[in-house]
PDB file of C-alpha atoms in Angstrom:
ATOM      1  CA  PHE U  20      -1.576  15.255  21.474  1.00  0.00           C
ATOM      2  CA  TRP U  21       0.572  13.178  19.130  1.00  0.00           C
ATOM      3  CA  ASP U  22      -1.866  13.763  16.264  1.00  0.00           C
ATOM      4  CA  PHE U  23      -1.622  17.497  16.905  1.00  0.00           C
ATOM      5  CA  PHE U  24       2.167  17.177  16.970  1.00  0.00           C
ATOM      6  CA  ILE U  25       2.123  15.493  13.547  1.00  0.00           C
ATOM      7  CA  LEU U  26      -0.091  18.202  12.045  1.00  0.00           C
ATOM      8  CA  PHE U  27       1.920  20.999  13.646  1.00  0.00           C
ATOM      9  CA  PHE U  28       5.362  19.825  12.525  1.00  0.00           C
ATOM     10  CA  CYS U  29       5.104  17.345   9.629  1.00  0.00           C
ATOM     11  CA  LEU U  30       2.302  18.959   7.606  1.00  0.00           C
ATOM     12  CA  PRO U  31       4.097  22.332   7.062  1.00  0.00           C
ATOM     13  CA  VAL U  32       7.286  20.525   6.061  1.00  0.00           C
ATOM     14  CA  VAL U  33       5.469  18.414   3.456  1.00  0.00           C
ATOM     15  CA  ILE U  34       3.552  21.404   2.049  1.00  0.00           C
ATOM     16  CA  PHE U  35       6.733  23.488   1.856  1.00  0.00           C
ATOM     17  CA  ASN U  36       8.499  20.692   0.000  1.00  0.00           C
ATOM     18  CA  GLU U  37       5.699  20.264  -2.525  1.00  0.00           C
ATOM     19  CA  ILE U  38       5.572  23.988  -3.272  1.00  0.00           C
ATOM     20  CA  THR U  39       9.272  24.850  -3.394  1.00  0.00           C
ATOM     21  CA  LYS U  40      10.816  21.414  -4.120  1.00  0.00           C
ATOM     22  CA  LYS U  41      13.224  22.202  -1.279  1.00  0.00           C
ATOM     23  CA  ARG U  42      13.388  20.341   2.001  1.00  0.00           C
ATOM     24  CA  LEU U  43      12.690  22.554   5.000  1.00  0.00           C
ATOM     25  CA  LEU U  44      15.464  21.936   7.586  1.00  0.00           C
ATOM     26  CA  GLY U  45      17.286  19.838   5.003  1.00  0.00           C
ATOM     27  CA  ASP U  46      18.500  16.397   6.025  1.00  0.00           C
ATOM     28  CA  VAL U  47      17.010  16.778   9.514  1.00  0.00           C
ATOM     29  CA  SER U  48      13.447  16.861   8.183  1.00  0.00           C
ATOM     30  CA  CYS U  49      14.144  13.839   5.965  1.00  0.00           C
ATOM     31  CA  ARG U  50      14.913  11.842   9.096  1.00  0.00           C
ATOM     32  CA  ILE U  51      12.564  13.371  11.663  1.00  0.00           C
ATOM     33  CA  VAL U  52       9.359  13.423   9.581  1.00  0.00           C
ATOM     34  CA  PRO U  53       9.360   9.655   8.803  1.00  0.00           C
ATOM     35  CA  PHE U  54      10.346   8.963  12.410  1.00  0.00           C
ATOM     36  CA  MET U  55       7.379  10.957  13.737  1.00  0.00           C
ATOM     37  CA  GLU U  56       4.956   9.469  11.209  1.00  0.00           C
ATOM     38  CA  VAL U  57       5.913   5.891  12.064  1.00  0.00           C
ATOM     39  CA  SER U  58       5.826   6.756  15.769  1.00  0.00           C
ATOM     40  CA  SER U  59       2.292   8.053  15.234  1.00  0.00           C
ATOM     41  CA  LEU U  60       1.267   4.686  13.801  1.00  0.00           C
ATOM     42  CA  GLY U  61       2.822   2.956  16.790  1.00  0.00           C
ATOM     43  CA  VAL U  62       1.107   5.230  19.307  1.00  0.00           C
ATOM     44  CA  THR U  63      -2.275   4.635  17.669  1.00  0.00           C
ATOM     45  CA  THR U  64      -1.687   0.882  17.391  1.00  0.00           C
ATOM     46  CA  PHE U  65      -0.704   0.316  21.003  1.00  0.00           C
ATOM     47  CA  SER U  66      -3.334   2.763  22.280  1.00  0.00           C
ATOM     48  CA  LEU U  67      -6.067   0.790  20.522  1.00  0.00           C
ATOM     49  CA  CYS U  68      -4.673  -2.410  22.039  1.00  0.00           C
ATOM     50  CA  ALA U  69      -4.647  -0.828  25.510  1.00  0.00           C
ATOM     51  CA  LEU U  70      -8.236   0.396  25.066  1.00  0.00           C
ATOM     52  CA  GLY U  71      -9.296  -3.082  23.987  1.00  0.00           C
ATOM     53  CA  ILE U  72      -7.730  -4.598  27.099  1.00  0.00           C
ATOM     54  CA  ASP U  73      -9.435  -1.993  29.291  1.00  0.00           C
ATOM     55  CA  ARG U  74     -12.861  -2.754  27.809  1.00  0.00           C
ATOM     56  CA  PHE U  75     -12.220  -6.488  28.274  1.00  0.00           C
ATOM     57  CA  HIS U  76     -11.378  -5.930  31.951  1.00  0.00           C
ATOM     58  CA  ALA U  77     -14.519  -3.823  32.335  1.00  0.00           C
ATOM     59  CA  ALA U  78     -16.622  -6.634  30.852  1.00  0.00           C
ATOM     60  CA  THR U  79     -15.032  -9.412  32.935  1.00  0.00           C
ATOM     61  CA  SER U  80     -15.028  -7.488  36.217  1.00  0.00           C
ATOM     62  CA  PRO U  81     -17.311  -9.264  38.729  1.00  0.00           C
ATOM     63  CA  GLN U  82     -18.735  -5.956  39.962  1.00  0.00           C
ATOM     64  CA  ALA U  83     -18.225  -3.176  37.430  1.00  0.00           C
ATOM     65  CA  SER U  84     -19.847  -0.528  39.620  1.00  0.00           C
ATOM     66  CA  ALA U  85     -17.402  -1.254  42.465  1.00  0.00           C
ATOM     67  CA  ARG U  86     -14.322  -1.339  40.281  1.00  0.00           C
ATOM     68  CA  PRO U  87     -11.528   0.736  41.857  1.00  0.00           C
ATOM     69  CA  ILE U  88     -10.511   4.017  40.273  1.00  0.00           C
ATOM     70  CA  GLU U  89      -7.252   3.823  38.371  1.00  0.00           C
ATOM     71  CA  GLN U  90      -4.636   6.217  39.692  1.00  0.00           C
ATOM     72  CA  CYS U  91      -3.247   8.988  37.493  1.00  0.00           C
ATOM     73  CA  GLN U  92       0.293   7.657  37.952  1.00  0.00           C
ATOM     74  CA  SER U  93      -0.782   4.304  36.522  1.00  0.00           C
ATOM     75  CA  ILE U  94      -2.335   5.943  33.467  1.00  0.00           C
ATOM     76  CA  ILE U  95       0.764   8.098  32.894  1.00  0.00           C
ATOM     77  CA  ALA U  96       2.958   5.000  33.197  1.00  0.00           C
ATOM     78  CA  LYS U  97       0.908   3.215  30.525  1.00  0.00           C
ATOM     79  CA  LEU U  98       1.095   6.232  28.220  1.00  0.00           C
ATOM     80  CA  ALA U  99       4.855   6.439  28.779  1.00  0.00           C
ATOM     81  CA  VAL U 100       5.256   2.769  27.841  1.00  0.00           C
ATOM     82  CA  ILE U 101       3.172   3.312  24.680  1.00  0.00           C
ATOM     83  CA  TRP U 102       5.074   6.436  23.633  1.00  0.00           C
ATOM     84  CA  VAL U 103       8.560   5.195  24.482  1.00  0.00           C
ATOM     85  CA  GLY U 104       7.882   1.830  22.857  1.00  0.00           C
ATOM     86  CA  SER U 105       6.553   3.441  19.677  1.00  0.00           C
ATOM     87  CA  MET U 106       9.495   5.832  19.430  1.00  0.00           C
ATOM     88  CA  THR U 107      11.987   3.015  20.065  1.00  0.00           C
ATOM     89  CA  LEU U 108      10.521   0.899  17.267  1.00  0.00           C
ATOM     90  CA  SER U 109      10.754   3.934  14.946  1.00  0.00           C
ATOM     91  CA  VAL U 110      14.462   4.645  15.553  1.00  0.00           C
ATOM     92  CA  PRO U 111      15.557   2.771  12.350  1.00  0.00           C
ATOM     93  CA  GLU U 112      13.650   5.383  10.319  1.00  0.00           C
ATOM     94  CA  ILE U 113      16.195   8.011  11.420  1.00  0.00           C
ATOM     95  CA  LEU U 114      19.059   5.943  10.002  1.00  0.00           C
ATOM     96  CA  LEU U 115      17.196   4.801   6.898  1.00  0.00           C
ATOM     97  CA  TRP U 116      16.400   8.123   5.202  1.00  0.00           C
ATOM     98  CA  GLN U 117      18.741  10.771   3.824  1.00  0.00           C
ATOM     99  CA  LEU U 118      18.591  13.868   1.641  1.00  0.00           C
ATOM    100  CA  ALA U 119      19.323  13.614  -2.100  1.00  0.00           C
ATOM    101  CA  GLN U 120      19.346  16.048  -4.999  1.00  0.00           C
ATOM    102  CA  ASP U 121      18.269  15.673  -8.591  1.00  0.00           C
ATOM    103  CA  THR U 122      18.045  17.924 -11.639  1.00  0.00           C
ATOM    104  CA  SER U 123      14.609  18.250 -13.203  1.00  0.00           C
ATOM    105  CA  PRO U 124      14.672  17.326 -16.925  1.00  0.00           C
ATOM    106  CA  VAL U 125      11.888  19.825 -17.649  1.00  0.00           C
ATOM    107  CA  SER U 126      12.946  22.976 -15.824  1.00  0.00           C
ATOM    108  CA  GLY U 127      16.588  22.173 -15.212  1.00  0.00           C
ATOM    109  CA  LEU U 128      16.301  23.202 -11.554  1.00  0.00           C
ATOM    110  CA  VAL U 129      17.887  21.245  -8.751  1.00  0.00           C
ATOM    111  CA  THR U 130      15.257  19.598  -6.569  1.00  0.00           C
ATOM    112  CA  GLU U 131      15.711  18.001  -3.167  1.00  0.00           C
ATOM    113  CA  TYR U 132      13.971  14.830  -2.096  1.00  0.00           C
ATOM    114  CA  CYS U 133      14.255  12.164   0.576  1.00  0.00           C
ATOM    115  CA  THR U 134      15.475   8.727  -0.410  1.00  0.00           C
ATOM    116  CA  MET U 135      15.266   5.484   1.522  1.00  0.00           C
ATOM    117  CA  LYS U 136      18.925   4.550   1.515  1.00  0.00           C
ATOM    118  CA  PRO U 137      21.118   3.892   4.583  1.00  0.00           C
ATOM    119  CA  SER U 138      24.225   6.022   4.822  1.00  0.00           C
ATOM    120  CA  SER U 139      27.481   4.260   4.010  1.00  0.00           C
ATOM    121  CA  ASN U 140      29.143   6.089   6.904  1.00  0.00           C
ATOM    122  CA  LEU U 141      27.317   3.960   9.463  1.00  0.00           C
ATOM    123  CA  PRO U 142      29.188   1.227  11.323  1.00  0.00           C
ATOM    124  CA  GLU U 143      29.050  -2.122   9.598  1.00  0.00           C
ATOM    125  CA  SER U 144      26.880  -3.786  12.247  1.00  0.00           C
ATOM    126  CA  VAL U 145      24.415  -0.867  12.338  1.00  0.00           C
ATOM    127  CA  TYR U 146      24.390  -0.674   8.534  1.00  0.00           C
ATOM    128  CA  SER U 147      23.472  -4.360   8.250  1.00  0.00           C
ATOM    129  CA  LEU U 148      20.668  -3.972  10.795  1.00  0.00           C
ATOM    130  CA  VAL U 149      19.230  -0.934   8.997  1.00  0.00           C
ATOM    131  CA  LEU U 150      19.466  -2.754   5.667  1.00  0.00           C
ATOM    132  CA  THR U 151      17.620  -5.725   7.158  1.00  0.00           C
ATOM    133  CA  TYR U 152      14.952  -3.370   8.457  1.00  0.00           C
ATOM    134  CA  GLN U 153      14.599  -1.823   5.001  1.00  0.00           C
ATOM    135  CA  ASN U 154      14.058  -5.240   3.411  1.00  0.00           C
ATOM    136  CA  ALA U 155      11.478  -6.251   6.006  1.00  0.00           C
ATOM    137  CA  ARG U 156       9.883  -2.802   6.362  1.00  0.00           C
ATOM    138  CA  MET U 157       6.861  -3.528   4.177  1.00  0.00           C
ATOM    139  CA  TRP U 158       5.793  -6.654   6.078  1.00  0.00           C
ATOM    140  CA  TRP U 159       6.649  -5.048   9.429  1.00  0.00           C
ATOM    141  CA  TYR U 160       4.308  -2.170   8.550  1.00  0.00           C
ATOM    142  CA  PHE U 161       1.582  -4.531   7.443  1.00  0.00           C
ATOM    143  CA  GLY U 162       1.836  -6.895  10.404  1.00  0.00           C
ATOM    144  CA  CYS U 163       2.489  -4.548  13.336  1.00  0.00           C
ATOM    145  CA  TYR U 164       0.778  -1.310  12.310  1.00  0.00           C
ATOM    146  CA  PHE U 165      -2.194  -2.707  10.374  1.00  0.00           C
ATOM    147  CA  CYS U 166      -3.054  -6.303  11.271  1.00  0.00           C
ATOM    148  CA  LEU U 167      -2.191  -6.083  14.983  1.00  0.00           C
ATOM    149  CA  PRO U 168      -4.568  -3.245  16.024  1.00  0.00           C
ATOM    150  CA  ILE U 169      -7.431  -4.434  13.818  1.00  0.00           C
ATOM    151  CA  LEU U 170      -7.252  -8.106  14.815  1.00  0.00           C
ATOM    152  CA  PHE U 171      -6.634  -7.229  18.469  1.00  0.00           C
ATOM    153  CA  THR U 172      -9.579  -4.839  18.610  1.00  0.00           C
ATOM    154  CA  VAL U 173     -11.919  -7.242  16.796  1.00  0.00           C
ATOM    155  CA  SER U 174     -10.927 -10.122  19.090  1.00  0.00           C
ATOM    156  CA  CYS U 175     -11.421  -8.053  22.258  1.00  0.00           C
ATOM    157  CA  GLN U 176     -14.782  -6.797  21.029  1.00  0.00           C
ATOM    158  CA  LEU U 177     -16.020 -10.306  20.181  1.00  0.00           C
ATOM    159  CA  VAL U 178     -14.987 -11.673  23.567  1.00  0.00           C
ATOM    160  CA  THR U 179     -16.427  -8.641  25.364  1.00  0.00           C
ATOM    161  CA  ARG U 180     -19.756  -8.905  23.562  1.00  0.00           C
ATOM    162  CA  ARG U 181     -19.972 -12.616  24.284  1.00  0.00           C
ATOM    163  CA  ILE U 182     -19.334 -12.072  28.002  1.00  0.00           C
ATOM    164  CA  SER U 183     -21.712  -9.112  28.135  1.00  0.00           C
ATOM    165  CA  SER U 184     -24.499 -11.093  26.450  1.00  0.00           C
ATOM    166  CA  THR U 185     -24.216 -13.947  28.944  1.00  0.00           C
ATOM    167  CA  GLU U 186     -24.216 -11.588  31.951  1.00  0.00           C
ATOM    168  CA  LYS U 187     -26.748  -9.088  30.691  1.00  0.00           C
ATOM    169  CA  LYS U 188     -29.373  -9.957  33.297  1.00  0.00           C
ATOM    170  CA  THR U 189     -27.140  -9.965  36.368  1.00  0.00           C
ATOM    171  CA  GLU U 190     -27.748  -7.436  39.108  1.00  0.00           C
ATOM    172  CA  CYS U 191     -24.283  -5.840  38.949  1.00  0.00           C
ATOM    173  CA  ARG U 192     -24.823  -4.661  35.394  1.00  0.00           C
ATOM    174  CA  GLY U 193     -27.751  -2.336  35.098  1.00  0.00           C
ATOM    175  CA  THR U 194     -29.340  -1.104  31.937  1.00  0.00           C
ATOM    176  CA  LYS U 195     -27.649   2.305  32.078  1.00  0.00           C
ATOM    177  CA  HIS U 196     -24.261   0.778  32.681  1.00  0.00           C
ATOM    178  CA  SER U 197     -24.736  -1.667  29.788  1.00  0.00           C
ATOM    179  CA  GLN U 198     -25.660   1.190  27.461  1.00  0.00           C
ATOM    180  CA  CYS U 199     -22.548   3.139  28.461  1.00  0.00           C
ATOM    181  CA  GLU U 200     -20.361   0.079  27.959  1.00  0.00           C
ATOM    182  CA  SER U 201     -21.889  -0.448  24.514  1.00  0.00           C
ATOM    183  CA  HIS U 202     -21.326   3.224  23.686  1.00  0.00           C
ATOM    184  CA  LEU U 203     -17.654   3.017  24.692  1.00  0.00           C
ATOM    185  CA  ASN U 204     -17.186  -0.145  22.639  1.00  0.00           C
ATOM    186  CA  CYS U 205     -18.671   1.649  19.633  1.00  0.00           C
ATOM    187  CA  THR U 206     -16.187   4.484  20.197  1.00  0.00           C
ATOM    188  CA  ILE U 207     -13.246   2.087  20.042  1.00  0.00           C
ATOM    189  CA  ILE U 208     -14.693   0.406  16.946  1.00  0.00           C
ATOM    190  CA  GLY U 209     -15.090   3.823  15.274  1.00  0.00           C
ATOM    191  CA  LEU U 210     -11.473   4.742  16.022  1.00  0.00           C
ATOM    192  CA  THR U 211     -10.316   1.391  14.631  1.00  0.00           C
ATOM    193  CA  ILE U 212     -12.362   1.814  11.444  1.00  0.00           C
ATOM    194  CA  ILE U 213     -10.903   5.276  10.832  1.00  0.00           C
ATOM    195  CA  TYR U 214      -7.404   3.958  11.454  1.00  0.00           C
ATOM    196  CA  GLY U 215      -7.920   0.958   9.154  1.00  0.00           C
ATOM    197  CA  LEU U 216      -9.344   3.040   6.316  1.00  0.00           C
ATOM    198  CA  CYS U 217      -6.510   5.581   6.510  1.00  0.00           C
ATOM    199  CA  THR U 218      -3.676   3.025   6.691  1.00  0.00           C
ATOM    200  CA  THR U 219      -4.987   0.676   3.989  1.00  0.00           C
ATOM    201  CA  PRO U 220      -3.770   2.862   1.048  1.00  0.00           C
ATOM    202  CA  GLU U 221      -0.277   3.082   2.559  1.00  0.00           C
ATOM    203  CA  ASN U 222       0.028  -0.670   2.946  1.00  0.00           C
ATOM    204  CA  VAL U 223      -1.269  -1.248  -0.567  1.00  0.00           C
ATOM    205  CA  CYS U 224       1.206   1.298  -1.940  1.00  0.00           C
ATOM    206  CA  ASN U 225       4.061  -0.306  -0.002  1.00  0.00           C
ATOM    207  CA  ILE U 226       3.292  -3.720  -1.483  1.00  0.00           C
ATOM    208  CA  VAL U 227       2.971  -2.277  -4.985  1.00  0.00           C
ATOM    209  CA  VAL U 228       6.224  -0.323  -4.679  1.00  0.00           C
ATOM    210  CA  ALA U 229       8.086  -3.307  -3.250  1.00  0.00           C
ATOM    211  CA  TYR U 230       7.269  -5.528  -6.220  1.00  0.00           C
ATOM    212  CA  MET U 231       6.930  -2.983  -9.040  1.00  0.00           C
ATOM    213  CA  SER U 232       9.365  -0.183  -8.156  1.00  0.00           C
ATOM    214  CA  PRO U 233      11.787  -0.920 -11.049  1.00  0.00           C
ATOM    215  CA  ASP U 234       8.955  -0.383 -13.538  1.00  0.00           C
ATOM    216  CA  MET U 235       7.642   2.812 -11.942  1.00  0.00           C
ATOM    217  CA  SER U 236       8.892   6.336 -12.529  1.00  0.00           C
ATOM    218  CA  LYS U 237      10.074   8.665  -9.785  1.00  0.00           C
ATOM    219  CA  GLN U 238       7.045  10.914 -10.308  1.00  0.00           C
ATOM    220  CA  THR U 239       4.703   7.984  -9.664  1.00  0.00           C
ATOM    221  CA  LEU U 240       6.567   7.001  -6.510  1.00  0.00           C
ATOM    222  CA  ASP U 241       6.450  10.579  -5.248  1.00  0.00           C
ATOM    223  CA  LEU U 242       2.705  10.729  -5.927  1.00  0.00           C
ATOM    224  CA  LEU U 243       2.098   7.505  -3.991  1.00  0.00           C
ATOM    225  CA  ASN U 244       4.161   8.803  -1.101  1.00  0.00           C
ATOM    226  CA  LEU U 245       2.181  12.054  -1.089  1.00  0.00           C
ATOM    227  CA  ILE U 246      -1.107  10.116  -1.036  1.00  0.00           C
ATOM    228  CA  ASN U 247       0.104   8.089   1.937  1.00  0.00           C
ATOM    229  CA  GLN U 248       1.011  11.229   3.842  1.00  0.00           C
ATOM    230  CA  PHE U 249      -2.338  12.809   3.005  1.00  0.00           C
ATOM    231  CA  PHE U 250      -4.196   9.859   4.545  1.00  0.00           C
ATOM    232  CA  LEU U 251      -1.956  10.044   7.613  1.00  0.00           C
ATOM    233  CA  PHE U 252      -2.737  13.741   8.070  1.00  0.00           C
ATOM    234  CA  PHE U 253      -6.425  13.009   7.503  1.00  0.00           C
ATOM    235  CA  LYS U 254      -6.333  10.379  10.260  1.00  0.00           C
ATOM    236  CA  CYS U 255      -4.590  12.778  12.624  1.00  0.00           C
ATOM    237  CA  SER U 256      -7.270  15.401  11.921  1.00  0.00           C
ATOM    238  CA  VAL U 257     -10.321  13.150  12.199  1.00  0.00           C
ATOM    239  CA  THR U 258      -9.335  10.991  15.191  1.00  0.00           C
ATOM    240  CA  PRO U 259      -9.427  13.735  17.894  1.00  0.00           C
ATOM    241  CA  VAL U 260     -12.724  15.109  16.549  1.00  0.00           C
ATOM    242  CA  LEU U 261     -14.253  11.631  16.442  1.00  0.00           C
ATOM    243  CA  LEU U 262     -13.068  10.896  19.981  1.00  0.00           C
ATOM    244  CA  LEU U 263     -14.510  14.160  21.337  1.00  0.00           C
ATOM    245  CA  CYS U 264     -17.835  13.550  19.586  1.00  0.00           C
ATOM    246  CA  LEU U 265     -18.281   9.901  20.538  1.00  0.00           C
ATOM    247  CA  CYS U 266     -16.848  10.084  24.051  1.00  0.00           C
ATOM    248  CA  ARG U 267     -19.391  12.360  25.735  1.00  0.00           C
ATOM    249  CA  PRO U 268     -17.594  12.869  29.089  1.00  0.00           C
ATOM    250  CA  LEU U 269     -14.360  13.827  27.336  1.00  0.00           C
ATOM    251  CA  GLY U 270     -16.169  16.081  24.871  1.00  0.00           C
ATOM    252  CA  GLN U 271     -18.132  17.781  27.679  1.00  0.00           C
ATOM    253  CA  ALA U 272     -14.940  18.340  29.666  1.00  0.00           C
ATOM    254  CA  PHE U 273     -13.283  19.816  26.570  1.00  0.00           C
ATOM    255  CA  MET U 274     -16.218  22.167  25.960  1.00  0.00           C
ATOM    256  CA  ASP U 275     -16.242  23.235  29.613  1.00  0.00           C
ATOM    257  CA  CYS U 276     -12.544  24.023  29.377  1.00  0.00           C
ATOM    258  CA  CYS U 277     -13.044  26.056  26.184  1.00  0.00           C
ATOM    259  CA  CYS U 278     -16.000  27.949  27.664  1.00  0.00           C
ATOM    260  CA  CYS U 279     -13.979  28.636  30.794  1.00  0.00           C
ATOM    261  CA  CYS U 280     -11.126  30.094  28.744  1.00  0.00           C
ATOM    262  CA  CYS U 281     -13.503  32.178  26.594  1.00  0.00           C
ATOM    263  CA  GLU U 282     -15.293  33.663  29.599  1.00  0.00           C
ATOM    264  CA  GLY U 283     -12.024  34.602  31.241  1.00  0.00           C
ATOM    265  CA  CYS U 284     -12.713  32.360  34.231  1.00  0.00           C
ATOM    266  CA  SER U 285     -15.173  34.929  35.643  1.00  0.00           C
ATOM    267  CA  PRO U 286     -18.728  33.603  35.274  1.00  0.00           C
ATOM    268  CA  ASP U 287     -21.573  35.203  37.170  1.00  0.00           C
ATOM    269  CA  THR U 288     -23.689  33.516  39.815  1.00  0.00           C
ATOM    270  CA  ALA U 289     -26.246  32.090  37.409  1.00  0.00           C
ATOM    271  CA  SER U 290     -23.582  30.719  35.113  1.00  0.00           C
ATOM    272  CA  SER U 291     -21.788  29.317  38.143  1.00  0.00           C
ATOM    273  CA  GLU U 292     -24.884  27.366  39.117  1.00  0.00           C
ATOM    274  CA  GLY U 293     -25.354  26.213  35.538  1.00  0.00           C
ATOM    275  CA  SER U 294     -21.730  25.174  35.250  1.00  0.00           C
ATOM    276  CA  ALA U 295     -21.987  23.356  38.576  1.00  0.00           C
ATOM    277  CA  ASP U 296     -25.010  21.428  37.310  1.00  0.00           C
ATOM    278  CA  SER U 297     -23.271  20.647  34.042  1.00  0.00           C
ATOM    279  CA  LYS U 298     -20.164  19.511  35.837  1.00  0.00           C
ATOM    280  CA  LEU U 299     -22.267  17.305  38.092  1.00  0.00           C
ATOM    281  CA  LYS U 300     -23.704  15.640  34.997  1.00  0.00           C
ATOM    282  CA  THR U 301     -20.218  15.310  33.550  1.00  0.00           C
ATOM    283  CA  GLU U 302     -18.927  13.785  36.771  1.00  0.00           C
ATOM    284  CA  MET U 303     -21.771  11.284  36.850  1.00  0.00           C
ATOM    285  CA  SER U 304     -21.327  10.325  33.203  1.00  0.00           C
ATOM    286  CA  SER U 305     -17.550  10.211  33.447  1.00  0.00           C
ATOM    287  CA  SER U 306     -17.863   8.017  36.521  1.00  0.00           C
ATOM    288  CA  ILE U 307     -19.376   5.422  34.224  1.00  0.00           C
ATOM    289  CA  PHE U 308     -16.618   5.935  31.654  1.00  0.00           C
ATOM    290  CA  PHE U 309     -13.847   5.463  34.222  1.00  0.00           C
ATOM    291  CA  ASP U 310     -15.799   2.825  36.169  1.00  0.00           C
ATOM    292  CA  LYS U 311     -15.977   4.868  39.362  1.00  0.00           C
ATOM    293  CA  PRO U 312     -18.179   3.777  42.272  1.00  0.00           C
ATOM    294  CA  ARG U 313     -21.665   5.209  41.808  1.00  0.00           C
ATOM    295  CA  GLU U 314     -23.203   4.611  45.236  1.00  0.00           C
ATOM    296  CA  SER U 315     -23.607   8.312  46.056  1.00  0.00           C
ATOM    297  CA  PRO U 316     -23.204  11.338  43.753  1.00  0.00           C
ATOM    298  CA  PRO U 317     -20.716  14.050  44.804  1.00  0.00           C
ATOM    299  CA  PRO U 318     -22.234  17.044  46.615  1.00  0.00           C
ATOM    300  CA  LEU U 319     -22.859  20.208  44.659  1.00  0.00           C
ATOM    301  CA  LEU U 320     -20.989  22.401  47.125  1.00  0.00           C
ATOM    302  CA  ALA U 321     -17.715  20.619  46.462  1.00  0.00           C
ATOM    303  CA  LEU U 322     -17.815  21.144  42.709  1.00  0.00           C
ATOM    304  CA  GLY U 323     -17.469  24.864  42.073  1.00  0.00           C
ATOM    305  CA  THR U 324     -16.872  26.054  38.529  1.00  0.00           C
ATOM    306  CA  PRO U 325     -14.949  24.125  35.834  1.00  0.00           C
ATOM    307  CA  CYS U 326     -12.056  26.575  36.426  1.00  0.00           C
TER     308      CYS U 326
END
């Protein structure tokens, strides 16, 4: 949802600015767009960490098949912590950016651009904090939004694989369950690889700009910033598709929802039976994904249609 939010709001603003050289929504977009982009990095970072912890708990559980189902309220609480924490850490971006104007030496037209410069109208204590954040922003990006998710995911995967290899022949972990666990671990690794590849250019550009900005022209800095935003939009576009393709229960549920909406929620009897069978398969596969008890499959009569 956050990736969709980035593409829906930030992408049109960036395209409009590149075409017209005018900032859509003016100073508001200069502050909100960086805030949302950094929040997106935080949401992805902490989500990958939470997924790594969940896979570690699944691997270290004494009886994975009898693991209790996590309540929806607990999942919503975790998502709220991730979102609120990411947005709180991104608040300095609102105070760091502001709108500026410049006259083009070629065309003579006045162009608008966003500059990373705290406003002098801020209180002295807030101004000093924002200035400190600006000086440490490059290493904060590199440490929290790049090294943390990659190292955390790699560490969790190594520990999980070591535990899984030592307990591979136990009775509580069947072959089917081990395959599903391996498939879910590959999904998390794929998400981490996409995230690492898309954030590497931004971190490299930040380091280059931090040490070579006096020797670089404004056009070069704008080009580097545009490249960074392109990779962010690419990540936001690829991540949901990759998740739906690799996570079969989630992808099947998404396809059932789309088919239900396309058919107008009025399938015939044959399609109802087919959808019931497909939902039964989805329930059984998703029970492995969410570590539900698998002693007895749910009855067909209680399923109905996906609607």
